[in-house]
Tab-separated table of C-alpha atoms in Angstrom:
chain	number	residue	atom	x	y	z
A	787	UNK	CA	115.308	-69.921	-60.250
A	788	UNK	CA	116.986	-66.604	-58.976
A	789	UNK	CA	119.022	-66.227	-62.163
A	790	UNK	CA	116.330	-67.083	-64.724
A	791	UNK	CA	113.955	-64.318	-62.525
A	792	UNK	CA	116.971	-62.182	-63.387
A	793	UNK	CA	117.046	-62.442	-66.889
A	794	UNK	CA	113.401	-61.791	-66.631
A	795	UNK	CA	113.490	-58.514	-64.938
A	796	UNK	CA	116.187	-57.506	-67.306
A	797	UNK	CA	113.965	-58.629	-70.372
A	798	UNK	CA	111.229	-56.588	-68.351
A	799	UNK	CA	113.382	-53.367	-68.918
A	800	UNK	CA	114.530	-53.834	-72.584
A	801	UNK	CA	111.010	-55.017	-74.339
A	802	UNK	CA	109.480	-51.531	-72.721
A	803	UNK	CA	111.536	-49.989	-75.176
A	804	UNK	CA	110.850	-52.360	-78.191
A	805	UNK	CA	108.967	-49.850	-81.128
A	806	UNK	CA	106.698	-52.419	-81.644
A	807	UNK	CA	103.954	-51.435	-79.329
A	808	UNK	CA	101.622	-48.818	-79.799
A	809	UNK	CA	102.644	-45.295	-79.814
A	810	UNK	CA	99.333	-43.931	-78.400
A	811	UNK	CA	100.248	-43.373	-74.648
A	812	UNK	CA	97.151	-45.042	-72.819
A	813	UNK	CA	97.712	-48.340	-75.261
A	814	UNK	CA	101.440	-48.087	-75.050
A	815	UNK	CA	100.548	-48.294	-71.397
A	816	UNK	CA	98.134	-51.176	-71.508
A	817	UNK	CA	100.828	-53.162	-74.076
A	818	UNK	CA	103.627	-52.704	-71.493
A	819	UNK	CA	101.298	-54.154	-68.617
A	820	UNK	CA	100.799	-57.091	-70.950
A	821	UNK	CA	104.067	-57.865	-71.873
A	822	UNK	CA	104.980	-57.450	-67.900
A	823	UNK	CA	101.965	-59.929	-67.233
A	824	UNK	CA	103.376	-62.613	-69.670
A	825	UNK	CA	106.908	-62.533	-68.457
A	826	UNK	CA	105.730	-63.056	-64.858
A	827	UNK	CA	103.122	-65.555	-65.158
A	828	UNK	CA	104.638	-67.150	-67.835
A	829	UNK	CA	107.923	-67.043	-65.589
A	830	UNK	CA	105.446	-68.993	-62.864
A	831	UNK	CA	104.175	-71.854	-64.439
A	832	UNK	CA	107.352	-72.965	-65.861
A	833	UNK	CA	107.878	-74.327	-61.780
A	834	UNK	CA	110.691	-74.771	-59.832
A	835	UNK	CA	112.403	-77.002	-62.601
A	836	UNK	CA	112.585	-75.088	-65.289
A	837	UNK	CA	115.754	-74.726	-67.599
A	838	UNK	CA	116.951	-72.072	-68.708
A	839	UNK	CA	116.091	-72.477	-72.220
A	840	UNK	CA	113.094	-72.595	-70.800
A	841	UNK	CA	112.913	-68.828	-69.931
A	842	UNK	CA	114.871	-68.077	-72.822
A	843	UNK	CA	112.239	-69.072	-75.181
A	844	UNK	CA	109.572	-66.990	-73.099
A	845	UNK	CA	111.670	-63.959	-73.348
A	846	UNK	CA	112.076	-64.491	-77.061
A	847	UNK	CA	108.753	-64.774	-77.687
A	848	UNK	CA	107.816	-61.703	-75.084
A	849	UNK	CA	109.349	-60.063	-78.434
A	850	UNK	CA	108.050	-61.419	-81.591
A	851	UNK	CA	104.457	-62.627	-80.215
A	852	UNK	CA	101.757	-59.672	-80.839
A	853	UNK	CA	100.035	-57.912	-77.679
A	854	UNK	CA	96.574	-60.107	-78.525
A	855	UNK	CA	98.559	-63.355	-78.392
A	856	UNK	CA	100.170	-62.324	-75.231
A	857	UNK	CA	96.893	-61.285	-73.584
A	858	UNK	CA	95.350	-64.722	-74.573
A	859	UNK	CA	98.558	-66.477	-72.800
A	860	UNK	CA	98.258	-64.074	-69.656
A	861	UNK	CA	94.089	-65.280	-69.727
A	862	UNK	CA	95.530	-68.868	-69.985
A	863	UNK	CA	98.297	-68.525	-67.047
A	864	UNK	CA	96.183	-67.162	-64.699
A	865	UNK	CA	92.984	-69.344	-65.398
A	866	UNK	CA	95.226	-72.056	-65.153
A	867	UNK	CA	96.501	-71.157	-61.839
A	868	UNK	CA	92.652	-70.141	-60.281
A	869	UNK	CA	91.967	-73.850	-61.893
A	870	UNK	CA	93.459	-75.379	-59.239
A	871	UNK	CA	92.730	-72.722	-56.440
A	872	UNK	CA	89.067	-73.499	-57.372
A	873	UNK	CA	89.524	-77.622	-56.969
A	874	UNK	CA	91.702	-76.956	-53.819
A	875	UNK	CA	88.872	-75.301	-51.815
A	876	UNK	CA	86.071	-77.561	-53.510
A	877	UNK	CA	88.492	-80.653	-52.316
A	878	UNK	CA	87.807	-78.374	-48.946
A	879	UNK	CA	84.225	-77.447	-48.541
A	880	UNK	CA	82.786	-80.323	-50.848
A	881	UNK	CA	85.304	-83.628	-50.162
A	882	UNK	CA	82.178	-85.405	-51.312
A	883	UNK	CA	81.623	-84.301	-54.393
A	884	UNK	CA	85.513	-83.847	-55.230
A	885	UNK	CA	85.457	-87.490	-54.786
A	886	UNK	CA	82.009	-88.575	-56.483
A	887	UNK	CA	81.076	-85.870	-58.885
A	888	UNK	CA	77.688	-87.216	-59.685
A	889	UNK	CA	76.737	-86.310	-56.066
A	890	UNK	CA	76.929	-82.752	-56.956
A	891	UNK	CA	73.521	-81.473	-56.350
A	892	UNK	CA	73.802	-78.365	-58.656
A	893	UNK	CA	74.035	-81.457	-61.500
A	894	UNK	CA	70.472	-82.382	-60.981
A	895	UNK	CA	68.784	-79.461	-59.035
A	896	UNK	CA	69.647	-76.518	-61.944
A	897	UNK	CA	67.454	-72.969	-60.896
A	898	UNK	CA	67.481	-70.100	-63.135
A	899	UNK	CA	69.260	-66.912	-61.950
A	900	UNK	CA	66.787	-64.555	-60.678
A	901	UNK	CA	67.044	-60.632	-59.056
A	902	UNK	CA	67.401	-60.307	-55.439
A	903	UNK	CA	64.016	-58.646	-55.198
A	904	UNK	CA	62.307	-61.701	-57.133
A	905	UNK	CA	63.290	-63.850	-54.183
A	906	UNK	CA	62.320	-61.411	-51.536
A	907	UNK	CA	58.686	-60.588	-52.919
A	908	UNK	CA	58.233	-64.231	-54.110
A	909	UNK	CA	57.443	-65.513	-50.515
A	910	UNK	CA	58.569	-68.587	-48.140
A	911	UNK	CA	58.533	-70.907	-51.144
A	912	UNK	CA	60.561	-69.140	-53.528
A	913	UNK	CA	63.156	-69.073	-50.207
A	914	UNK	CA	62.887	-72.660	-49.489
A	915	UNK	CA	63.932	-73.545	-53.173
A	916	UNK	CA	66.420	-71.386	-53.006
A	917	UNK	CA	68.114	-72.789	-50.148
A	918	UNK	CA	67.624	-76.518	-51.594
A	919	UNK	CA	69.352	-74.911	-55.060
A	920	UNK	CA	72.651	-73.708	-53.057
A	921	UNK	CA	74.786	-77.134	-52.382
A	922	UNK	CA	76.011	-77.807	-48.612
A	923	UNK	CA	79.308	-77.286	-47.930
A	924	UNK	CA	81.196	-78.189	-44.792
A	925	UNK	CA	80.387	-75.488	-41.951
A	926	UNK	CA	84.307	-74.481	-41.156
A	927	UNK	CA	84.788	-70.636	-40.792
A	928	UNK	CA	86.676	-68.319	-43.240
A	929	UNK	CA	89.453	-68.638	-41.114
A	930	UNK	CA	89.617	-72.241	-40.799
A	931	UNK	CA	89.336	-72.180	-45.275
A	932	UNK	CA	92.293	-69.417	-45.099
A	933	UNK	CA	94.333	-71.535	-42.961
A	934	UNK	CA	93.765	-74.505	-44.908
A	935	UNK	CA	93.999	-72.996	-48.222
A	936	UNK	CA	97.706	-71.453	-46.669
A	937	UNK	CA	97.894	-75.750	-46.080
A	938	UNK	CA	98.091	-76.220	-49.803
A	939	UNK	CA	99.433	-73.577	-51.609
A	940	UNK	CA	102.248	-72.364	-48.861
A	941	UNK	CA	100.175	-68.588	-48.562
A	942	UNK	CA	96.924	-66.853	-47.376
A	943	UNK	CA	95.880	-63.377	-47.021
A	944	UNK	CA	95.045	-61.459	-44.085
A	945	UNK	CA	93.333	-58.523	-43.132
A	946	UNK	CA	95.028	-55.927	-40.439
A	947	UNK	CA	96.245	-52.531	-39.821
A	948	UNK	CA	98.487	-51.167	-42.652
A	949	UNK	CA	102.150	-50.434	-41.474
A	950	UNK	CA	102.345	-47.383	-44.080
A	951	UNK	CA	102.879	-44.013	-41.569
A	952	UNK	CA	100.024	-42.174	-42.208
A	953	UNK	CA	96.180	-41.699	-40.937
A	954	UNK	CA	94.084	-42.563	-43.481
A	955	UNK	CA	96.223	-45.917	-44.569
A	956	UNK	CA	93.520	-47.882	-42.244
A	957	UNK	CA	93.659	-51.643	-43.015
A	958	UNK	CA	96.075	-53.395	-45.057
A	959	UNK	CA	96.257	-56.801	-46.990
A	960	UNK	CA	99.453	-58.895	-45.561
A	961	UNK	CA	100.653	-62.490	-47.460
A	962	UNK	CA	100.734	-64.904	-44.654
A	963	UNK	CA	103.184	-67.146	-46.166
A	964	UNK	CA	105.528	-67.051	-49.330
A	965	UNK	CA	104.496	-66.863	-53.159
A	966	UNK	CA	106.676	-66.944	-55.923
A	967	UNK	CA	106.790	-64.209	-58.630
A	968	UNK	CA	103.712	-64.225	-61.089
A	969	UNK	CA	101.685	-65.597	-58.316
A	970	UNK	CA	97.589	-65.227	-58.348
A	971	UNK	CA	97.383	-63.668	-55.345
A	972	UNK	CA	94.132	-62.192	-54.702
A	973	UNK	CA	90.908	-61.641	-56.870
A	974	UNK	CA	89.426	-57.831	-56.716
A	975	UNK	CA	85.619	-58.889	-55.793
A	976	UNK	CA	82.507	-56.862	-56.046
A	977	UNK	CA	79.771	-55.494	-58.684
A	978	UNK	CA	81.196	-55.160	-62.259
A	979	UNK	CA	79.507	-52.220	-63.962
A	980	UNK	CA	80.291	-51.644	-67.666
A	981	UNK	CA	80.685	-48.217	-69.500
A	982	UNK	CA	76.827	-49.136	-70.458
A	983	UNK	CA	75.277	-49.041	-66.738
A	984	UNK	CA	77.753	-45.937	-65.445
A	985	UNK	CA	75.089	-44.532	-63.672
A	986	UNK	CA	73.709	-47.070	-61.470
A	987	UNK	CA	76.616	-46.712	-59.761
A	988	UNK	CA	75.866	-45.542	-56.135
A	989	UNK	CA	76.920	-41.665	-55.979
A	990	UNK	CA	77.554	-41.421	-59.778
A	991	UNK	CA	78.445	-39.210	-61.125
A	992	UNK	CA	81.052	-38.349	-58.144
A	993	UNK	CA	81.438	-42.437	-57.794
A	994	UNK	CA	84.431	-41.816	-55.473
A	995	UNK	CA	83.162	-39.232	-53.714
A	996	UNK	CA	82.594	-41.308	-50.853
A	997	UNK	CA	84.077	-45.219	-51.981
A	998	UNK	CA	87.855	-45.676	-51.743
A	999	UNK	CA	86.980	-49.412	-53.385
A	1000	UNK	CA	86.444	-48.694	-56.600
A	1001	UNK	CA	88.892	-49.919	-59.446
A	1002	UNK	CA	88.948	-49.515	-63.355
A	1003	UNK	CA	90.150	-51.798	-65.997
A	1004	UNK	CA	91.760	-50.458	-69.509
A	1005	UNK	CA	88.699	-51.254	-71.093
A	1006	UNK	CA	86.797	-48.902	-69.209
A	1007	UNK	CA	84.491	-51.649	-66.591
A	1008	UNK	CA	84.336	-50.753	-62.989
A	1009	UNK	CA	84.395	-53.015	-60.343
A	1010	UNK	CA	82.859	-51.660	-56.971
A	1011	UNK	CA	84.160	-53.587	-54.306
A	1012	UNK	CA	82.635	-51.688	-51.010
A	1013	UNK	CA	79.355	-54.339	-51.374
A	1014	UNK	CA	81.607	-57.449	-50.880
A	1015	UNK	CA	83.644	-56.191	-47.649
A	1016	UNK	CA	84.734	-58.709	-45.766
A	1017	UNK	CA	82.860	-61.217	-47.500
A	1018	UNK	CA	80.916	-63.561	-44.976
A	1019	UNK	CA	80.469	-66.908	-43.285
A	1020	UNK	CA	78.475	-68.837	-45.632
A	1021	UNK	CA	78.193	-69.708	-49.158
A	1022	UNK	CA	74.836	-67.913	-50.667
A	1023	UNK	CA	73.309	-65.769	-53.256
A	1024	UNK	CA	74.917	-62.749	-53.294
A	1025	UNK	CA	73.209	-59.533	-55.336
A	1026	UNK	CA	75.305	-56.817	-54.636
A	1027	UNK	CA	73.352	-54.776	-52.652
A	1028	UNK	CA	74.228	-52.143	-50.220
A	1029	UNK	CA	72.728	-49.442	-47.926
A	1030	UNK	CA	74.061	-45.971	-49.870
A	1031	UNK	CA	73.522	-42.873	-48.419
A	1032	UNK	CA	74.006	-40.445	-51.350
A	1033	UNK	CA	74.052	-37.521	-49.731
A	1034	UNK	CA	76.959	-38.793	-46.840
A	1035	UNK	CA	79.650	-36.308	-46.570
A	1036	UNK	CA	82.813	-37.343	-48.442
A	1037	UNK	CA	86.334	-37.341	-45.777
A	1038	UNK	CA	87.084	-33.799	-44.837
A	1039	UNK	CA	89.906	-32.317	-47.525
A	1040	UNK	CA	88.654	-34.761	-50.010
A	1041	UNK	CA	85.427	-32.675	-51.453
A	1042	UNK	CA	85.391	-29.156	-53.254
A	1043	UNK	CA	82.471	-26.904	-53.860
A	1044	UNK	CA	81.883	-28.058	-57.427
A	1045	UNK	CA	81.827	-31.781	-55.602
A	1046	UNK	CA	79.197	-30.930	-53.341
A	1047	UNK	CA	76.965	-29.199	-56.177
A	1048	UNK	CA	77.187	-32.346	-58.318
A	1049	UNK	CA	76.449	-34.658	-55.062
A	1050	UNK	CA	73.388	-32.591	-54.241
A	1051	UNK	CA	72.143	-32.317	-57.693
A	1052	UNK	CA	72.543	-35.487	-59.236
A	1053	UNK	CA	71.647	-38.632	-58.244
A	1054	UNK	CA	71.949	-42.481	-59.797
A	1055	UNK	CA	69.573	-44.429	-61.247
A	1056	UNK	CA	67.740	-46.654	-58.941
A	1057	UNK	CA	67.963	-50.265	-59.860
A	1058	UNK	CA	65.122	-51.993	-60.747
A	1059	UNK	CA	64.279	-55.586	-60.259
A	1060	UNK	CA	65.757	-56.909	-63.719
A	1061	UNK	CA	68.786	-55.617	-63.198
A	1062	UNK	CA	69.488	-56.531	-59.355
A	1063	UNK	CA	70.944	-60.073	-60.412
A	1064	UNK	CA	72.141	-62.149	-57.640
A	1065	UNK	CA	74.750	-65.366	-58.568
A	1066	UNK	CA	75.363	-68.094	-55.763
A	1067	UNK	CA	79.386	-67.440	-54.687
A	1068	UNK	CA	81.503	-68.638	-51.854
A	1069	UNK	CA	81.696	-65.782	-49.682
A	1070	UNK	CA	84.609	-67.536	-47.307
A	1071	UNK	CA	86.820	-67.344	-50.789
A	1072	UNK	CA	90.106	-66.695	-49.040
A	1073	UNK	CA	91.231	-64.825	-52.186
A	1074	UNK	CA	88.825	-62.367	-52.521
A	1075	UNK	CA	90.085	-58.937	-50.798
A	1076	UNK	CA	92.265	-57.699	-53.734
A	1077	UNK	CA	90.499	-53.883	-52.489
A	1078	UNK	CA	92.422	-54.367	-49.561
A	1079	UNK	CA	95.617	-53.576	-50.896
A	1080	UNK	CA	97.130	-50.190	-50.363
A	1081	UNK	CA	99.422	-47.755	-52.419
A	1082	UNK	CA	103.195	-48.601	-51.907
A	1083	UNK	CA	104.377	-44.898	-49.357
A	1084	UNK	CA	107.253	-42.860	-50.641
A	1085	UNK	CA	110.206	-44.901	-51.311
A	1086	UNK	CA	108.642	-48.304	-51.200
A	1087	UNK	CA	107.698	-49.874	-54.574
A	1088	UNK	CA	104.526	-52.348	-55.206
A	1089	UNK	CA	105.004	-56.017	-54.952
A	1090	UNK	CA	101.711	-56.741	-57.262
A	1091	UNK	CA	100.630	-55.433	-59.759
A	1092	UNK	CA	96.541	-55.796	-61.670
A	1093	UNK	CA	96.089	-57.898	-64.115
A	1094	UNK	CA	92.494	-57.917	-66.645
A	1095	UNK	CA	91.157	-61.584	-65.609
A	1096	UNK	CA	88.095	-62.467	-68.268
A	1097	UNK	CA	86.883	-65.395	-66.479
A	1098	UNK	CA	84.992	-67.839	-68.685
A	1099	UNK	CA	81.220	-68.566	-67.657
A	1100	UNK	CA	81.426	-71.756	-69.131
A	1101	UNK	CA	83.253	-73.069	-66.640
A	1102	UNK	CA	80.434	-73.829	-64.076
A	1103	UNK	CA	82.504	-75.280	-61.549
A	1104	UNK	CA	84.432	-72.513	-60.591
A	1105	UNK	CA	82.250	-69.804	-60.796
A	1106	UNK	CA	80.921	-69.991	-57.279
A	1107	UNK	CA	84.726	-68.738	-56.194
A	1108	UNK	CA	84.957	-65.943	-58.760
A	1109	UNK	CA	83.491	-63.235	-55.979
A	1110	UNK	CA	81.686	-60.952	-58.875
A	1111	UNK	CA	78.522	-60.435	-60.495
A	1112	UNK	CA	77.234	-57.970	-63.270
A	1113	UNK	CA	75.119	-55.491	-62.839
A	1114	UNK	CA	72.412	-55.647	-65.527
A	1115	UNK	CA	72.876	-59.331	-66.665
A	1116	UNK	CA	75.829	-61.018	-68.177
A	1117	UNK	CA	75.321	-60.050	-71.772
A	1118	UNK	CA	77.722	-57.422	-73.017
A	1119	UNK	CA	76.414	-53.869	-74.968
A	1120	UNK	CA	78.448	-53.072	-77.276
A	1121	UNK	CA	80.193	-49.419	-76.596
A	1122	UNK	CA	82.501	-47.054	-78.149
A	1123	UNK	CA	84.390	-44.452	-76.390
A	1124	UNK	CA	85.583	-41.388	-77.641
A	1125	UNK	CA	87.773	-39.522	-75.456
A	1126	UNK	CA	86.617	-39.610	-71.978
A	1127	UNK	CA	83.391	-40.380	-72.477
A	1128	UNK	CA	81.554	-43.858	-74.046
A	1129	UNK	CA	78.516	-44.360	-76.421
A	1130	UNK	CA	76.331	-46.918	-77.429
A	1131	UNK	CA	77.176	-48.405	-80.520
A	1132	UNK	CA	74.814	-51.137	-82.081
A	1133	UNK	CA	73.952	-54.604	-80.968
A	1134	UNK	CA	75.836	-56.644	-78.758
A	1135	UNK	CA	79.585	-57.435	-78.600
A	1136	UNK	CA	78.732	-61.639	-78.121
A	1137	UNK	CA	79.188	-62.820	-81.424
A	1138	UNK	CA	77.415	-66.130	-82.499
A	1139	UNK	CA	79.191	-68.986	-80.601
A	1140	UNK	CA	81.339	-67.013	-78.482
A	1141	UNK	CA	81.457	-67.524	-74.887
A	1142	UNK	CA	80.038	-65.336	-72.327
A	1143	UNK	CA	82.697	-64.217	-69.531
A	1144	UNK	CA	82.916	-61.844	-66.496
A	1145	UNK	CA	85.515	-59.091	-66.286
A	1146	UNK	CA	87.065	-58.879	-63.237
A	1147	UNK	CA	90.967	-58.408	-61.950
A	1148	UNK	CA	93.552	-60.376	-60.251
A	1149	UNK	CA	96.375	-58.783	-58.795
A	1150	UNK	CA	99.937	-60.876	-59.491
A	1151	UNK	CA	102.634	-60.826	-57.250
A	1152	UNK	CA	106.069	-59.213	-59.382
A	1153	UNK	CA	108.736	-60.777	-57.690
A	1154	UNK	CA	108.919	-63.536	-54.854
A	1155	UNK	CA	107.161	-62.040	-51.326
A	1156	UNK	CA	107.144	-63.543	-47.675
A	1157	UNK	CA	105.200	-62.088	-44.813
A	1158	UNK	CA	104.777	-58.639	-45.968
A	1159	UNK	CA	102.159	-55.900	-46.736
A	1160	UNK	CA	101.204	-55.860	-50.409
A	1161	UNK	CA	101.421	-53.024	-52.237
A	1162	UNK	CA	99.431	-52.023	-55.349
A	1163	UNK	CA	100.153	-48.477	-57.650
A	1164	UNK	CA	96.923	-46.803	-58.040
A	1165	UNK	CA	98.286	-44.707	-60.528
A	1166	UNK	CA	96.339	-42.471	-59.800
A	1167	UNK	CA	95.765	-39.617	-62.837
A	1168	UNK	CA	98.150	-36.835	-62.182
A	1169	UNK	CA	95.353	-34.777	-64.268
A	1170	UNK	CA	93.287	-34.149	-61.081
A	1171	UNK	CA	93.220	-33.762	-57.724
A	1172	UNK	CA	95.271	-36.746	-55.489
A	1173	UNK	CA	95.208	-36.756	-51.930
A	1174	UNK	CA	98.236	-35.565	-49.628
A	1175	UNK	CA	99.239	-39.134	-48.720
A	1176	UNK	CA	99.781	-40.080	-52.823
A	1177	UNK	CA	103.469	-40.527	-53.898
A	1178	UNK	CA	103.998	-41.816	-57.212
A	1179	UNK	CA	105.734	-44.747	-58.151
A	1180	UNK	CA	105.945	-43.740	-61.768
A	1181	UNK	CA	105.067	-40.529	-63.002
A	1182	UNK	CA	105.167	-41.147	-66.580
A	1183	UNK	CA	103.170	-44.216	-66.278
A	1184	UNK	CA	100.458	-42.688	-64.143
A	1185	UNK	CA	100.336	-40.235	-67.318
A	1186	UNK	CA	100.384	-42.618	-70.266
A	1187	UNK	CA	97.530	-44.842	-67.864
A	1188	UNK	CA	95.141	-41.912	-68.049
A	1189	UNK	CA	96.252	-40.237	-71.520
């Protein structure tokens, strides 16, 4: 397998360069991720015994296959891969049900999603049905699911102080374990906001003012992952919501005057109770600390890299270990963006018998890791402001990214 990784790597270096893709900087960008994407997690589910014409005939097609064909195979390696995370800790929590599906309570005892707020306001018998509409699971700890999910698939993640050298590096996420290259290794949780619902974003419009765990996708969503934390003990409805105090004073160095006008000044929009929508999720999901990860210091590189995960709302029985919701309801609003900046345009983007999905992030390991720190570029833009501890990894990409 060390060879054919080889070849990989070099294909890695030569498609980069292939005048197909986009010239556009931000898209040429986004098409290089891609084509990274499909070599490794393409490169991972060919297994152990693959041939080499095997790998050959991903490379080739790494070349001919268009950047939307890729993206679909990328959406098809990694689902593939949470698949079977998602049956492994069901086959944990739910051995029951694993084993007899039709004793699967959610089956029979469907509830409609409803806001946070509805629940609270809606007395001890909206709470009691509540409870009956979230299925038991077996009452082991998060640690006890870590350890057992490192039990099946060889790695697990922990949480603990970052070995980069400097002060504000604070925790770090370790692999406890070995994964090969093009691994799923961790899922980026918390509340996705589209370009549509900006600002409802706690601080907005200085969103980072005051939350390092806040991440972007090309297509402009945000996911805040600050809400999520640690995640929890228990498997329950989960809305997202956080105490905020908008007018908390951002680190010292990290704030300048024009910062602190905006902060006093503007405010975000409160939520209201349609659009505080809670979704019943695992929060013991050993995967889900993705925010944890820290930029690689000066003369380390990362070991993982983001990758765009649309996960499919159809499929029901993995949702509960996909640790996002959206804020203002599932259904997409169509947007345009022009520049920086991104405008209503029209009805939805659902078309007629298309399925609904949530856009969230994965991060994918890019070559084979034991027992080490992960490290993720931030790339962050080299436009603005980065803090003192910020080395890039790739100057020109950070560019193109932000273009």
């Amino acid at each position: 397998m060390a060879f054919l990784f080889n070849k990989f790597q070099e294909a890695i270096k030569t498609l980069a360069k292939n005048p197909m893709f986009a010239r556009d900087p931000r898209h040429l960008q986004f098409e290089a991720d891609v084509n990274r994407l499909f070599l490794y997690t393409s490169y991972y589910r060919l297994g152990e015994n693959a041939e080499e014409r095997d790998a050959e005939e991903i490379i080739d097609l790494a070349g001919k296959a268009s950047v939307a064909e890729q993206q679909n195979q990328v959406q098809e390696n990694v689902h593939y891969q949470l698949t079977h995370m998602c049956q492994a800790m069901d086959g944990i929590l739910r051995p029951d049900v694993t084993n007899d599906p039709s004793k699967d309570p959610s089956e029979t005892h469907s509830y409609s999603r409803r806001s946070g707020l509805s629940f609270a306001v809606g007395g001890a018998a909206s709470a009691n049905k509540l409870s009956a509409a979230i299925p038991a699971t077996r009452p082991i700890t998060q640690a006890e699911l870590s350890n057992r999910f490192r039990d099946h698939f060889g790695y697990t993640l922990d949480i603990k102080p970052s070995g980069i050298p400097h002060k504000d590096a604070g925790q770090g996420l370790f692999l406890s374990g070995e994964a090969n290259v093009g691994a799923v290794l961790a899922i980026y949780p918390g509340v996705i906001y589209s370009p549509a619902y900006y600002r409802y974003i706690p601080g907005y419009p200085r969103i980072d003012a005051c939350n390092n765990y806040l991440i972007t996708r090309y297509d402009g969503t945000i996911i805040d992952a600050k809400p999520w934390s640690l995640g929890g003990e228990t498997r329950e409805l989960w809305d997202g919501s956080y105490l905020v105090d908008h007018n908390a004073v951002p680190p010292k160095g990290s704030e300048n005057n024009s910062d602190r006008v905006w902060r006093m000044l503007s405010k975000p929009l409160e939520k209201n109770m349609r659009e505080n929508f809670g979704e019943v999720l695992e929060r013991r999901n050993p995967l889900a600390f993705g925010h944890f990860a820290n930029h690689p210091p000066k003369g380390s590189s990362p070991n993982v890299m983001i990758c765009p995960y649309d996960f499919p709302l159809s499929e029901k029985n993995m949702r509960v270990y996909i640790p996002n919701i959206t804020f203002g309801g599932e259904e997409p609003i169509k947007m345009k963006r022009f520049g920086s900046f991104y405008f209503k345009s029209g009805s939805s983007d659902n078309q007629a018998g298309d399925s609904l999905v949530l856009k969230t992030l994965v991060l994918v390991s890019t070559r084979s890791i034991r027992d080490e720190e992960l490290f993720l570029n931030y790339r962050y833009s080299n436009s603005k402001r980065r803090p003192e501890w910020y080395s890039p990894v790739d100057e020109e990409e950070d560019k193109r990214r932000w273009s």
